[in-house]
Coordinates of C-alpha atoms in Angstrom, one line a residue:
X1 CA -62.9 77.6 -5.2
X2 CA -62.1 79.4 0.5
X3 CA -64.2 81.0 2.7
X4 CA -67.7 81.8 1.8
X5 CA -67.4 85.1 3.5
X6 CA -66.5 87.9 1.1
X7 CA -64.5 89.5 3.9
X8 CA -62.4 86.4 4.3
X9 CA -61.6 86.3 0.6
X10 CA -59.0 89.0 1.1
X11 CA -57.9 87.9 4.5
X12 CA -57.3 84.3 3.7
X13 CA -56.4 84.2 0.1
X14 CA -53.2 82.3 0.9
X15 CA -55.0 79.9 3.2
X16 CA -58.2 79.0 1.5
X17 CA -58.9 78.9 -2.2
X18 CA -62.5 79.3 -3.4
X19 CA -65.0 80.3 -6.0
X20 CA -65.6 82.5 -3.3
X21 CA -68.4 82.8 -2.0
X22 CA -69.0 79.3 -3.2
X23 CA -65.7 77.5 -2.8
X24 CA -64.2 76.8 -6.2
X25 CA -61.0 78.6 -6.7
X26 CA -58.2 76.1 -6.0
X27 CA -54.9 77.0 -7.5
X28 CA -52.0 76.5 -5.0
X29 CA -49.4 79.1 -4.4
X30 CA -46.6 77.0 -6.0
X31 CA -48.5 77.1 -9.2
X32 CA -48.7 80.8 -9.1
X33 CA -44.9 81.0 -8.8
X34 CA -44.6 78.7 -11.8
X35 CA -46.9 81.0 -13.7
X36 CA -44.8 84.0 -12.9
X37 CA -41.7 82.3 -14.3
X38 CA -43.3 81.1 -17.6
X39 CA -41.2 81.8 -20.7
X40 CA -42.3 85.0 -22.4
X41 CA -42.6 83.2 -25.7
X42 CA -45.9 81.7 -24.5
X43 CA -47.5 85.1 -23.8
X44 CA -49.5 86.9 -22.8
X45 CA -51.0 87.7 -26.1
X46 CA -54.2 89.7 -26.7
X47 CA -57.3 89.3 -28.8
X48 CA -59.8 92.0 -29.6
X49 CA -63.1 90.6 -28.3
X50 CA -66.6 92.0 -28.6
X51 CA -67.9 93.6 -25.4
X52 CA -71.4 92.2 -26.0
X53 CA -72.1 89.5 -28.5
X54 CA -75.8 89.3 -27.5
X55 CA -76.4 93.0 -28.2
X56 CA -74.4 92.9 -31.4
X57 CA -72.1 95.6 -30.1
X58 CA -69.1 96.6 -32.2
X59 CA -67.1 97.8 -29.1
X60 CA -64.2 95.5 -28.1
X61 CA -61.9 94.8 -25.2
X62 CA -58.6 93.1 -25.0
X63 CA -58.8 89.4 -23.9
X64 CA -55.6 87.8 -22.6
X65 CA -54.2 84.5 -23.7
X66 CA -51.2 82.2 -23.4
X67 CA -50.2 79.8 -26.2
X68 CA -47.8 76.9 -26.6
X69 CA -47.4 75.6 -30.2
X70 CA -44.1 73.8 -29.5
X71 CA -45.5 70.4 -30.3
X72 CA -47.9 71.5 -33.1
X73 CA -47.7 69.6 -36.4
X74 CA -50.0 70.2 -39.4
X75 CA -53.5 68.8 -38.9
X76 CA -52.9 68.6 -35.1
X77 CA -55.7 69.6 -32.7
X78 CA -55.9 72.8 -30.6
X79 CA -56.6 72.3 -26.8
X80 CA -58.5 75.4 -25.5
X81 CA -58.7 76.0 -21.7
X82 CA -60.7 78.9 -20.3
X83 CA -59.2 79.8 -16.9
X84 CA -62.7 80.5 -15.5
X85 CA -63.2 82.6 -12.3
X86 CA -59.7 83.9 -11.6
X87 CA -57.0 85.9 -13.3
X88 CA -55.5 83.6 -16.0
X89 CA -51.9 84.4 -15.2
X90 CA -52.4 82.1 -12.2
X91 CA -53.1 79.3 -14.6
X92 CA -50.9 80.2 -17.5
X93 CA -48.5 77.5 -16.5
X94 CA -51.0 75.0 -17.9
X95 CA -49.6 75.6 -21.4
X96 CA -46.5 73.7 -20.3
X97 CA -47.4 71.7 -17.2
X98 CA -50.9 70.1 -17.0
X99 CA -53.0 67.4 -18.5
X100 CA -53.9 69.9 -21.3
X101 CA -50.2 70.2 -22.2
X102 CA -49.8 66.5 -22.0
X103 CA -52.6 66.0 -24.6
X104 CA -51.1 68.7 -26.9
X105 CA -47.7 67.0 -26.7
X106 CA -49.0 63.5 -27.4
X107 CA -51.5 64.6 -30.1
X108 CA -49.0 67.0 -31.9
X109 CA -51.3 69.9 -31.1
X110 CA -51.2 73.4 -29.6
X111 CA -52.6 74.5 -26.2
X112 CA -54.2 77.8 -25.4
X113 CA -55.1 79.2 -21.9
X114 CA -57.5 82.1 -22.3
X115 CA -58.7 84.5 -19.6
X116 CA -62.4 84.7 -18.9
X117 CA -64.0 88.1 -19.6
X118 CA -64.2 90.4 -16.5
X119 CA -61.3 88.6 -14.8
X120 CA -57.7 89.6 -14.5
X121 CA -56.8 92.0 -17.3
X122 CA -59.6 91.0 -19.7
X123 CA -61.9 93.8 -18.8
X124 CA -64.8 95.2 -20.8
X125 CA -64.8 98.2 -18.5
X126 CA -62.5 100.3 -16.3
X127 CA -63.8 98.8 -13.0
X128 CA -66.2 96.2 -11.6
X129 CA -69.2 98.5 -11.3
X130 CA -72.5 96.9 -12.2
X131 CA -72.9 98.6 -15.6
X132 CA -69.7 96.9 -16.7
X133 CA -70.7 93.5 -15.4
X134 CA -73.9 93.5 -17.3
X135 CA -72.2 91.6 -20.2
X136 CA -70.8 89.0 -17.8
X137 CA -73.1 86.2 -18.9
X138 CA -72.7 82.5 -19.8
X139 CA -73.8 83.3 -23.3
X140 CA -71.2 86.0 -23.8
X141 CA -68.5 83.8 -22.3
X142 CA -69.3 81.0 -24.7
X143 CA -69.4 83.4 -27.6
X144 CA -65.9 84.7 -26.6
X145 CA -64.6 81.1 -26.9
X146 CA -66.3 80.6 -30.2
X147 CA -64.7 83.8 -31.5
X148 CA -61.3 82.7 -30.3
X149 CA -61.7 79.4 -32.2
X150 CA -62.7 81.1 -35.4
X151 CA -60.4 84.1 -35.5
X152 CA -57.4 84.0 -33.0
X153 CA -54.1 83.9 -34.9
X154 CA -51.6 81.6 -33.1
X155 CA -48.5 83.8 -32.8
X156 CA -45.9 81.0 -33.5
X157 CA -47.8 80.0 -36.6
X158 CA -48.9 83.4 -37.8
X159 CA -52.4 82.2 -38.7
X160 CA -55.7 81.2 -37.2
X161 CA -56.7 77.5 -37.2
X162 CA -60.5 77.5 -37.5
X163 CA -62.3 74.2 -38.1
X164 CA -62.0 72.2 -40.3
X165 CA -58.4 73.2 -40.6
X166 CA -57.9 72.1 -37.0
X167 CA -60.0 70.2 -34.6
X168 CA -60.6 72.0 -31.3
X169 CA -60.8 70.2 -27.9
X170 CA -62.2 72.4 -25.1
X171 CA -60.8 71.3 -21.7
X172 CA -62.0 72.8 -18.4
X173 CA -62.3 72.1 -14.7
X174 CA -64.9 73.3 -12.1
X175 CA -66.8 76.3 -13.6
X176 CA -64.6 76.2 -16.7
X177 CA -65.5 72.5 -16.9
X178 CA -69.1 73.7 -17.3
X179 CA -67.9 76.0 -20.1
X180 CA -66.2 73.1 -21.9
X181 CA -69.4 71.0 -21.8
X182 CA -71.6 73.9 -22.8
X183 CA -69.3 74.8 -25.7
X184 CA -69.7 71.2 -27.0
X185 CA -73.4 71.5 -26.6
X186 CA -74.0 75.0 -28.1
X187 CA -71.2 75.0 -30.7
X188 CA -70.9 71.4 -32.0
X189 CA -69.6 72.5 -35.4
X190 CA -66.7 74.4 -33.7
X191 CA -65.8 72.1 -30.8
X192 CA -64.7 68.6 -31.9
X193 CA -64.5 67.2 -28.3
X194 CA -64.7 68.3 -24.7
X195 CA -63.2 67.4 -21.4
X196 CA -65.4 68.5 -18.5
X197 CA -63.6 67.9 -15.3
X198 CA -65.3 68.5 -11.9
X199 CA -68.1 70.3 -13.7
X200 CA -71.1 71.2 -11.6
X201 CA -73.5 71.5 -14.5
X202 CA -76.6 71.3 -12.4
X203 CA -77.3 74.7 -10.9
X204 CA -78.7 74.6 -7.4
X205 CA -79.9 77.3 -5.0
X206 CA -79.9 75.5 -1.6
X207 CA -76.6 73.6 -2.1
X208 CA -76.4 71.8 1.3
X209 CA -75.0 68.7 -0.4
X210 CA -71.6 70.5 -0.9
X211 CA -70.6 69.4 2.6
X212 CA -71.9 65.8 2.5
X213 CA -68.7 64.3 0.9
X214 CA -66.7 65.9 3.7
X215 CA -68.9 64.1 6.2
X216 CA -68.7 60.9 4.2
X217 CA -65.0 60.7 3.6
X218 CA -63.4 62.8 6.2
X219 CA -61.6 61.3 9.3
X220 CA -64.5 60.1 11.5
X221 CA -63.2 61.5 14.8
X222 CA -62.6 64.9 13.2
X223 CA -66.1 64.9 11.5
X224 CA -67.8 63.9 14.7
X225 CA -66.0 66.7 16.6
X226 CA -67.1 69.3 14.1
X227 CA -70.7 67.9 14.2
X228 CA -70.8 68.1 18.0
X229 CA -69.5 71.7 18.0
X230 CA -71.9 72.9 15.4
X231 CA -74.8 71.2 17.1
X232 CA -73.9 73.1 20.3
X233 CA -73.5 76.4 18.4
X234 CA -76.9 76.0 16.8
X235 CA -78.5 75.2 20.1
X236 CA -77.0 78.4 21.6
X237 CA -77.9 80.6 18.6
X238 CA -81.5 79.3 18.8
X239 CA -82.0 80.5 22.3
X240 CA -83.3 84.0 23.2
X241 CA -80.5 84.5 25.7
X242 CA -78.1 87.2 24.5
X243 CA -75.6 86.6 27.2
X244 CA -75.2 82.9 26.2
X245 CA -74.6 84.0 22.6
X246 CA -72.1 86.6 23.7
X247 CA -70.2 84.0 25.8
X248 CA -70.1 81.6 22.9
X249 CA -68.8 84.2 20.4
X250 CA -66.2 85.4 23.0
X251 CA -64.9 81.9 23.2
X252 CA -64.2 82.0 19.5
X253 CA -62.6 85.5 19.8
X254 CA -65.5 87.3 18.1
X255 CA -67.6 88.7 21.0
X256 CA -68.2 91.9 19.0
X257 CA -69.4 90.2 15.9
X258 CA -73.0 91.4 16.0
X259 CA -74.9 89.0 13.7
X260 CA -75.4 85.3 14.3
X261 CA -75.4 84.4 10.6
X262 CA -71.9 86.0 10.1
X263 CA -70.7 84.0 13.1
X264 CA -72.2 80.8 11.6
X265 CA -70.5 81.5 8.3
X266 CA -67.2 82.2 10.0
X267 CA -67.2 78.7 11.6
X268 CA -67.5 77.0 8.2
X269 CA -64.3 78.5 6.9
X270 CA -62.0 75.5 7.7
X271 CA -64.2 73.2 5.6
X272 CA -63.0 74.9 2.5
X273 CA -59.6 73.2 3.1
X274 CA -61.2 70.0 1.9
X275 CA -61.5 71.2 -1.6
X276 CA -58.0 72.5 -1.5
X277 CA -56.5 69.0 -1.2
X278 CA -54.2 67.9 -4.0
X279 CA -52.5 64.5 -4.6
X280 CA -49.5 66.0 -2.7
X281 CA -51.1 68.2 0.0
X282 CA -53.8 67.6 2.6
X283 CA -54.5 70.8 4.4
X284 CA -57.8 69.5 5.7
X285 CA -55.9 66.7 7.5
X286 CA -53.7 69.4 9.1
X287 CA -56.8 71.2 10.3
X288 CA -58.2 68.0 11.8
X289 CA -55.1 67.6 14.0
X290 CA -56.6 70.3 16.4
X291 CA -59.0 67.7 17.6
X292 CA -56.5 64.9 18.3
X293 CA -56.7 65.3 22.1
X294 CA -60.2 66.7 22.3
X295 CA -62.4 64.0 23.7
X296 CA -65.2 66.0 25.4
X297 CA -67.5 68.6 23.9
X298 CA -65.8 71.3 25.9
X299 CA -62.4 70.3 24.6
X300 CA -63.7 70.2 21.0
X301 CA -65.1 73.7 21.3
X302 CA -61.8 75.0 22.7
X303 CA -59.9 73.3 19.8
X304 CA -62.2 74.7 17.1
X305 CA -62.2 78.1 18.8
X306 CA -58.4 78.1 19.0
X307 CA -58.1 77.4 15.3
X308 CA -60.6 80.1 14.3
X309 CA -58.8 82.7 16.5
X310 CA -55.4 81.9 15.2
X311 CA -56.3 81.4 11.5
X312 CA -58.9 84.1 11.1
X313 CA -59.4 86.6 13.9
X314 CA -55.8 87.5 14.2
X315 CA -55.9 88.6 10.6
X316 CA -58.4 91.3 11.5
X317 CA -55.7 93.0 13.7
X318 CA -57.3 96.2 15.1
X319 CA -60.1 96.3 12.6
X320 CA -63.7 96.2 14.0
X321 CA -65.0 92.7 13.7
X322 CA -68.3 93.7 12.0
X323 CA -66.2 95.4 9.4
X324 CA -63.6 92.6 9.0
X325 CA -66.0 89.6 9.2
X326 CA -69.5 91.0 8.9
X327 CA -71.7 91.3 5.9
X328 CA -74.6 93.6 7.0
X329 CA -73.1 97.1 6.6
X330 CA -74.1 98.4 3.1
X331 CA -71.3 100.9 3.4
X332 CA -68.6 98.3 4.0
X333 CA -65.7 98.4 1.5
X334 CA -66.5 94.9 0.3
X335 CA -69.6 96.3 -1.3
X336 CA -68.3 99.7 -2.3
X337 CA -64.8 98.8 -3.7
X338 CA -65.3 98.7 -7.4
X339 CA -61.8 97.3 -7.9
X340 CA -62.4 94.2 -5.8
X341 CA -61.8 91.0 -7.7
X342 CA -64.5 89.3 -5.7
X343 CA -67.2 91.2 -7.6
X344 CA -67.3 89.4 -11.0
X345 CA -67.8 85.9 -9.6
X346 CA -70.3 87.3 -7.1
X347 CA -72.2 88.8 -10.0
X348 CA -72.3 85.5 -11.8
X349 CA -73.7 83.6 -8.8
X350 CA -76.1 86.3 -7.9
X351 CA -77.6 86.5 -11.4
X352 CA -77.3 82.9 -12.8
X353 CA -75.7 80.1 -10.8
X354 CA -76.5 80.4 -7.0
X355 CA -74.5 77.4 -5.7
X356 CA -75.3 78.7 -2.1
X357 CA -73.5 76.3 0.3
X358 CA -75.7 76.0 3.4
X359 CA -76.3 74.0 6.5
X360 CA -77.8 70.6 6.1
X361 CA -81.5 69.6 6.3
X362 CA -83.0 69.6 9.8
X363 CA -83.3 65.9 10.0
X364 CA -79.7 65.3 9.0
X365 CA -76.4 65.8 10.9
X366 CA -74.5 68.8 9.8
X367 CA -71.0 70.2 9.9
X368 CA -72.2 73.7 9.0
X369 CA -74.5 75.8 11.1
X370 CA -78.1 76.0 9.8
X371 CA -77.9 79.7 10.4
X372 CA -75.7 79.7 7.2
X373 CA -78.7 79.7 4.8
X374 CA -79.8 81.0 1.5
X375 CA -80.8 84.3 3.0
X376 CA -77.3 85.0 4.2
X377 CA -76.0 84.8 0.6
X378 CA -78.9 86.5 -1.3
X379 CA -79.1 89.3 1.2
X380 CA -75.7 90.5 -0.1
X381 CA -76.4 90.5 -3.8
X382 CA -78.3 93.9 -3.8
X383 CA -75.7 95.3 -1.5
X384 CA -73.0 94.5 -4.0
X385 CA -74.8 95.5 -7.2
X386 CA -77.9 97.5 -6.4
X387 CA -81.4 96.5 -5.5
X388 CA -82.8 96.7 -9.0
X389 CA -79.7 95.5 -10.8
X390 CA -79.8 91.8 -9.9
X391 CA -82.8 89.4 -9.7
X392 CA -84.4 88.7 -6.4
X393 CA -83.3 85.0 -6.9
X394 CA -80.6 83.9 -9.3
X395 CA -82.0 82.5 -12.5
X396 CA -80.7 79.0 -11.8
X397 CA -83.9 77.2 -12.9
X398 CA -83.9 78.9 -16.2
X399 CA -80.2 78.1 -16.6
X400 CA -80.8 74.4 -16.0
X401 CA -83.6 74.5 -18.6
X402 CA -81.4 76.2 -21.2
X403 CA -78.3 74.1 -20.7
X404 CA -80.0 70.9 -19.5
X405 CA -78.3 70.7 -16.1
X406 CA -77.0 67.2 -15.4
X407 CA -79.4 65.8 -18.0
X408 CA -77.0 67.0 -20.7
X409 CA -76.2 64.4 -23.3
X410 CA -73.0 64.9 -25.4
X411 CA -70.9 62.7 -27.6
X412 CA -67.1 63.0 -27.8
X413 CA -67.0 64.2 -24.2
X414 CA -65.1 63.1 -21.1
X415 CA -66.9 63.6 -17.8
X416 CA -64.2 63.4 -15.1
X417 CA -64.8 63.8 -11.3
X418 CA -63.0 63.1 -8.1
X419 CA -64.8 60.6 -5.9
X420 CA -64.6 62.9 -2.8
X421 CA -65.1 66.2 -4.6
X422 CA -68.0 68.3 -3.1
X423 CA -68.8 69.5 -6.6
X424 CA -69.4 66.0 -7.9
X425 CA -72.8 66.2 -6.1
X426 CA -73.9 68.6 -9.0
X427 CA -72.1 66.8 -11.8
X428 CA -73.3 64.2 -14.2
X429 CA -71.3 61.7 -12.1
X430 CA -73.3 62.6 -9.0
X431 CA -75.0 59.8 -7.1
X432 CA -78.2 61.9 -7.4
X433 CA -78.0 62.5 -11.1
X434 CA -79.8 60.5 -13.8
X435 CA -77.9 57.3 -14.8
X436 CA -75.3 58.1 -17.5
X437 CA -76.0 57.2 -21.1
X438 CA -73.6 54.3 -21.3
X439 CA -75.1 53.4 -24.7
X440 CA -73.2 56.3 -26.2
X441 CA -69.6 55.0 -26.8
X442 CA -68.2 58.5 -27.0
X443 CA -69.6 59.8 -23.7
X444 CA -66.9 58.8 -21.2
X445 CA -67.6 58.9 -17.5
X446 CA -64.7 58.6 -15.0
X447 CA -64.6 58.9 -11.3
X448 CA -61.1 59.1 -9.7
X449 CA -60.9 57.0 -6.5
X450 CA -60.0 59.2 -3.6
X451 CA -59.8 62.2 -5.8
X452 CA -61.0 65.7 -5.1
X453 CA -61.4 68.8 -7.4
X454 CA -60.1 68.3 -11.0
X455 CA -57.3 66.0 -9.9
X456 CA -56.9 64.9 -13.6
X457 CA -55.1 68.3 -14.2
X458 CA -52.1 67.1 -12.3
X459 CA -49.3 65.3 -14.2
X460 CA -46.6 65.0 -11.5
X461 CA -45.2 61.8 -10.0
X462 CA -47.5 62.3 -7.0
X463 CA -50.7 61.4 -8.9
X464 CA -52.2 57.9 -8.6
X465 CA -51.8 55.1 -11.0
X466 CA -55.4 55.6 -11.9
X467 CA -54.9 59.2 -13.0
X468 CA -51.8 58.2 -15.0
X469 CA -53.7 55.5 -16.8
X470 CA -56.6 57.8 -17.3
X471 CA -54.3 60.2 -19.1
X472 CA -53.1 57.4 -21.3
X473 CA -56.6 56.3 -22.1
X474 CA -57.6 59.9 -22.9
X475 CA -54.8 60.2 -25.4
X476 CA -55.6 56.9 -27.0
X477 CA -59.3 57.7 -27.3
X478 CA -58.8 61.3 -28.6
X479 CA -56.3 60.0 -31.1
X480 CA -58.9 57.5 -32.3
X481 CA -61.6 60.1 -32.5
X482 CA -59.4 62.5 -34.4
X483 CA -58.4 59.7 -36.8
X484 CA -62.0 58.8 -37.5
X485 CA -63.0 62.4 -37.6
X486 CA -66.8 62.2 -37.4
X487 CA -67.3 58.6 -38.4
X488 CA -69.1 57.9 -35.1
X489 CA -69.9 54.3 -36.0
X490 CA -66.1 53.5 -36.0
X491 CA -65.1 55.5 -32.9
X492 CA -63.2 53.4 -30.4
X493 CA -64.8 53.7 -26.9
X494 CA -62.8 54.1 -23.8
X495 CA -63.8 51.8 -20.9
X496 CA -65.6 53.9 -18.4
X497 CA -63.8 54.5 -15.2
X498 CA -66.9 54.8 -13.1
X499 CA -66.0 53.6 -9.6
X500 CA -68.1 52.5 -6.7
X501 CA -67.6 54.7 -3.6
X502 CA -64.8 53.5 -1.4
X503 CA -65.5 52.7 2.2
X504 CA -62.1 53.4 3.5
X505 CA -60.7 56.8 4.2
X506 CA -58.0 57.4 1.6
X507 CA -55.8 59.6 3.8
X508 CA -54.8 59.7 7.4
X509 CA -54.3 62.6 9.7

């Protein structure tokens, strides 16, 4: 949630997981297999959802859900998870195997995985043309969740469980972590508590900070090699000599890739593997092995170029590189294919969120070319959706004003982040965010040492003792909140798990 390039989304779906062109989508292939083998009793089920809550439309579409009420007992809570920016069948397994399922089991509750509007099979329109994406807004997504809370009948129970009949806990990670927090903020009477994991609630346009945790925590030799290669690349791209640029691109196997910014973006592709790390898998460490015997700049360039050629360029087969890897042709299929699953997230970042991941500031070292800039991203928005159909600049400032960004203050809310997660730089646990309100005993802040993107979701034996204890503490605290039910003066606080950044590198290559 990985390559920024829209063209690479299709080519590298099995290699890199992103929120595409910002990198957020991170489900692993083994989870998708688990989702496919999920018992049919858990779904999918369907709910008739309004197409446009904001316009008061009476038209509806079918929204897809999975439900596990195996552990439910009367007066138990309902855990609601919105799958966010991907088809929900890839996350349906969470009703039986996740931290959400763990909470439902321990609290005698039910757990629901719902599909976000405009993703998977939950479609307000027949395709992803702009006119059908107009209702893909934060406000409508939150209203969808509120409608589910109020009216969805749990199949195994044969009835709905609206508050106060049941207390609803909204759990989410990454973009869906934002939704969890915003639901607690905008619908406090419906949402009893929220768990916002790896939630980048601070919208940002020039998001160069995304790559800084990789530089900070990555293997030093590997990071140094990447920095040196990118420094050389930017030096060549800044020259007026076309032959030097052609020789450089040829070295990476893309001599016929016309535009320098597309070349720059291509080189950032392996960095998405950082976010794809799990407690059991370290694909970024595997990538770094290419530099093991590369001690000179020339060797480092060859190592990086070899990886790009083998991992990316070969996938283009006989397709022209400007079509396969380029972003400048308005007639390219990536812009004209109205069935492309890239389009809904692109619409959201082009209209509201931005999150453009760019090269670092000029006075800092960078592992991403500075030719990968805001213009590279925003140039594509009108090509996708039409010049007059999206704002010139995403409305990220207005969004921060409406939802408070990382200044958001909520009670009965867990804020969970991985120490090494690139998205922590935009969360309330960011080193750049205002200091957390530790005077609120029911605002819980936890940073998982050595963790990356919503590692609290994992419940296998491979997770750290810290995560296992965090799960136990969450159960204890939620049980206390549910018992007290609104008596805030008596709520039992959970000791915050905020950690100081670790100096050592928590994995080896």
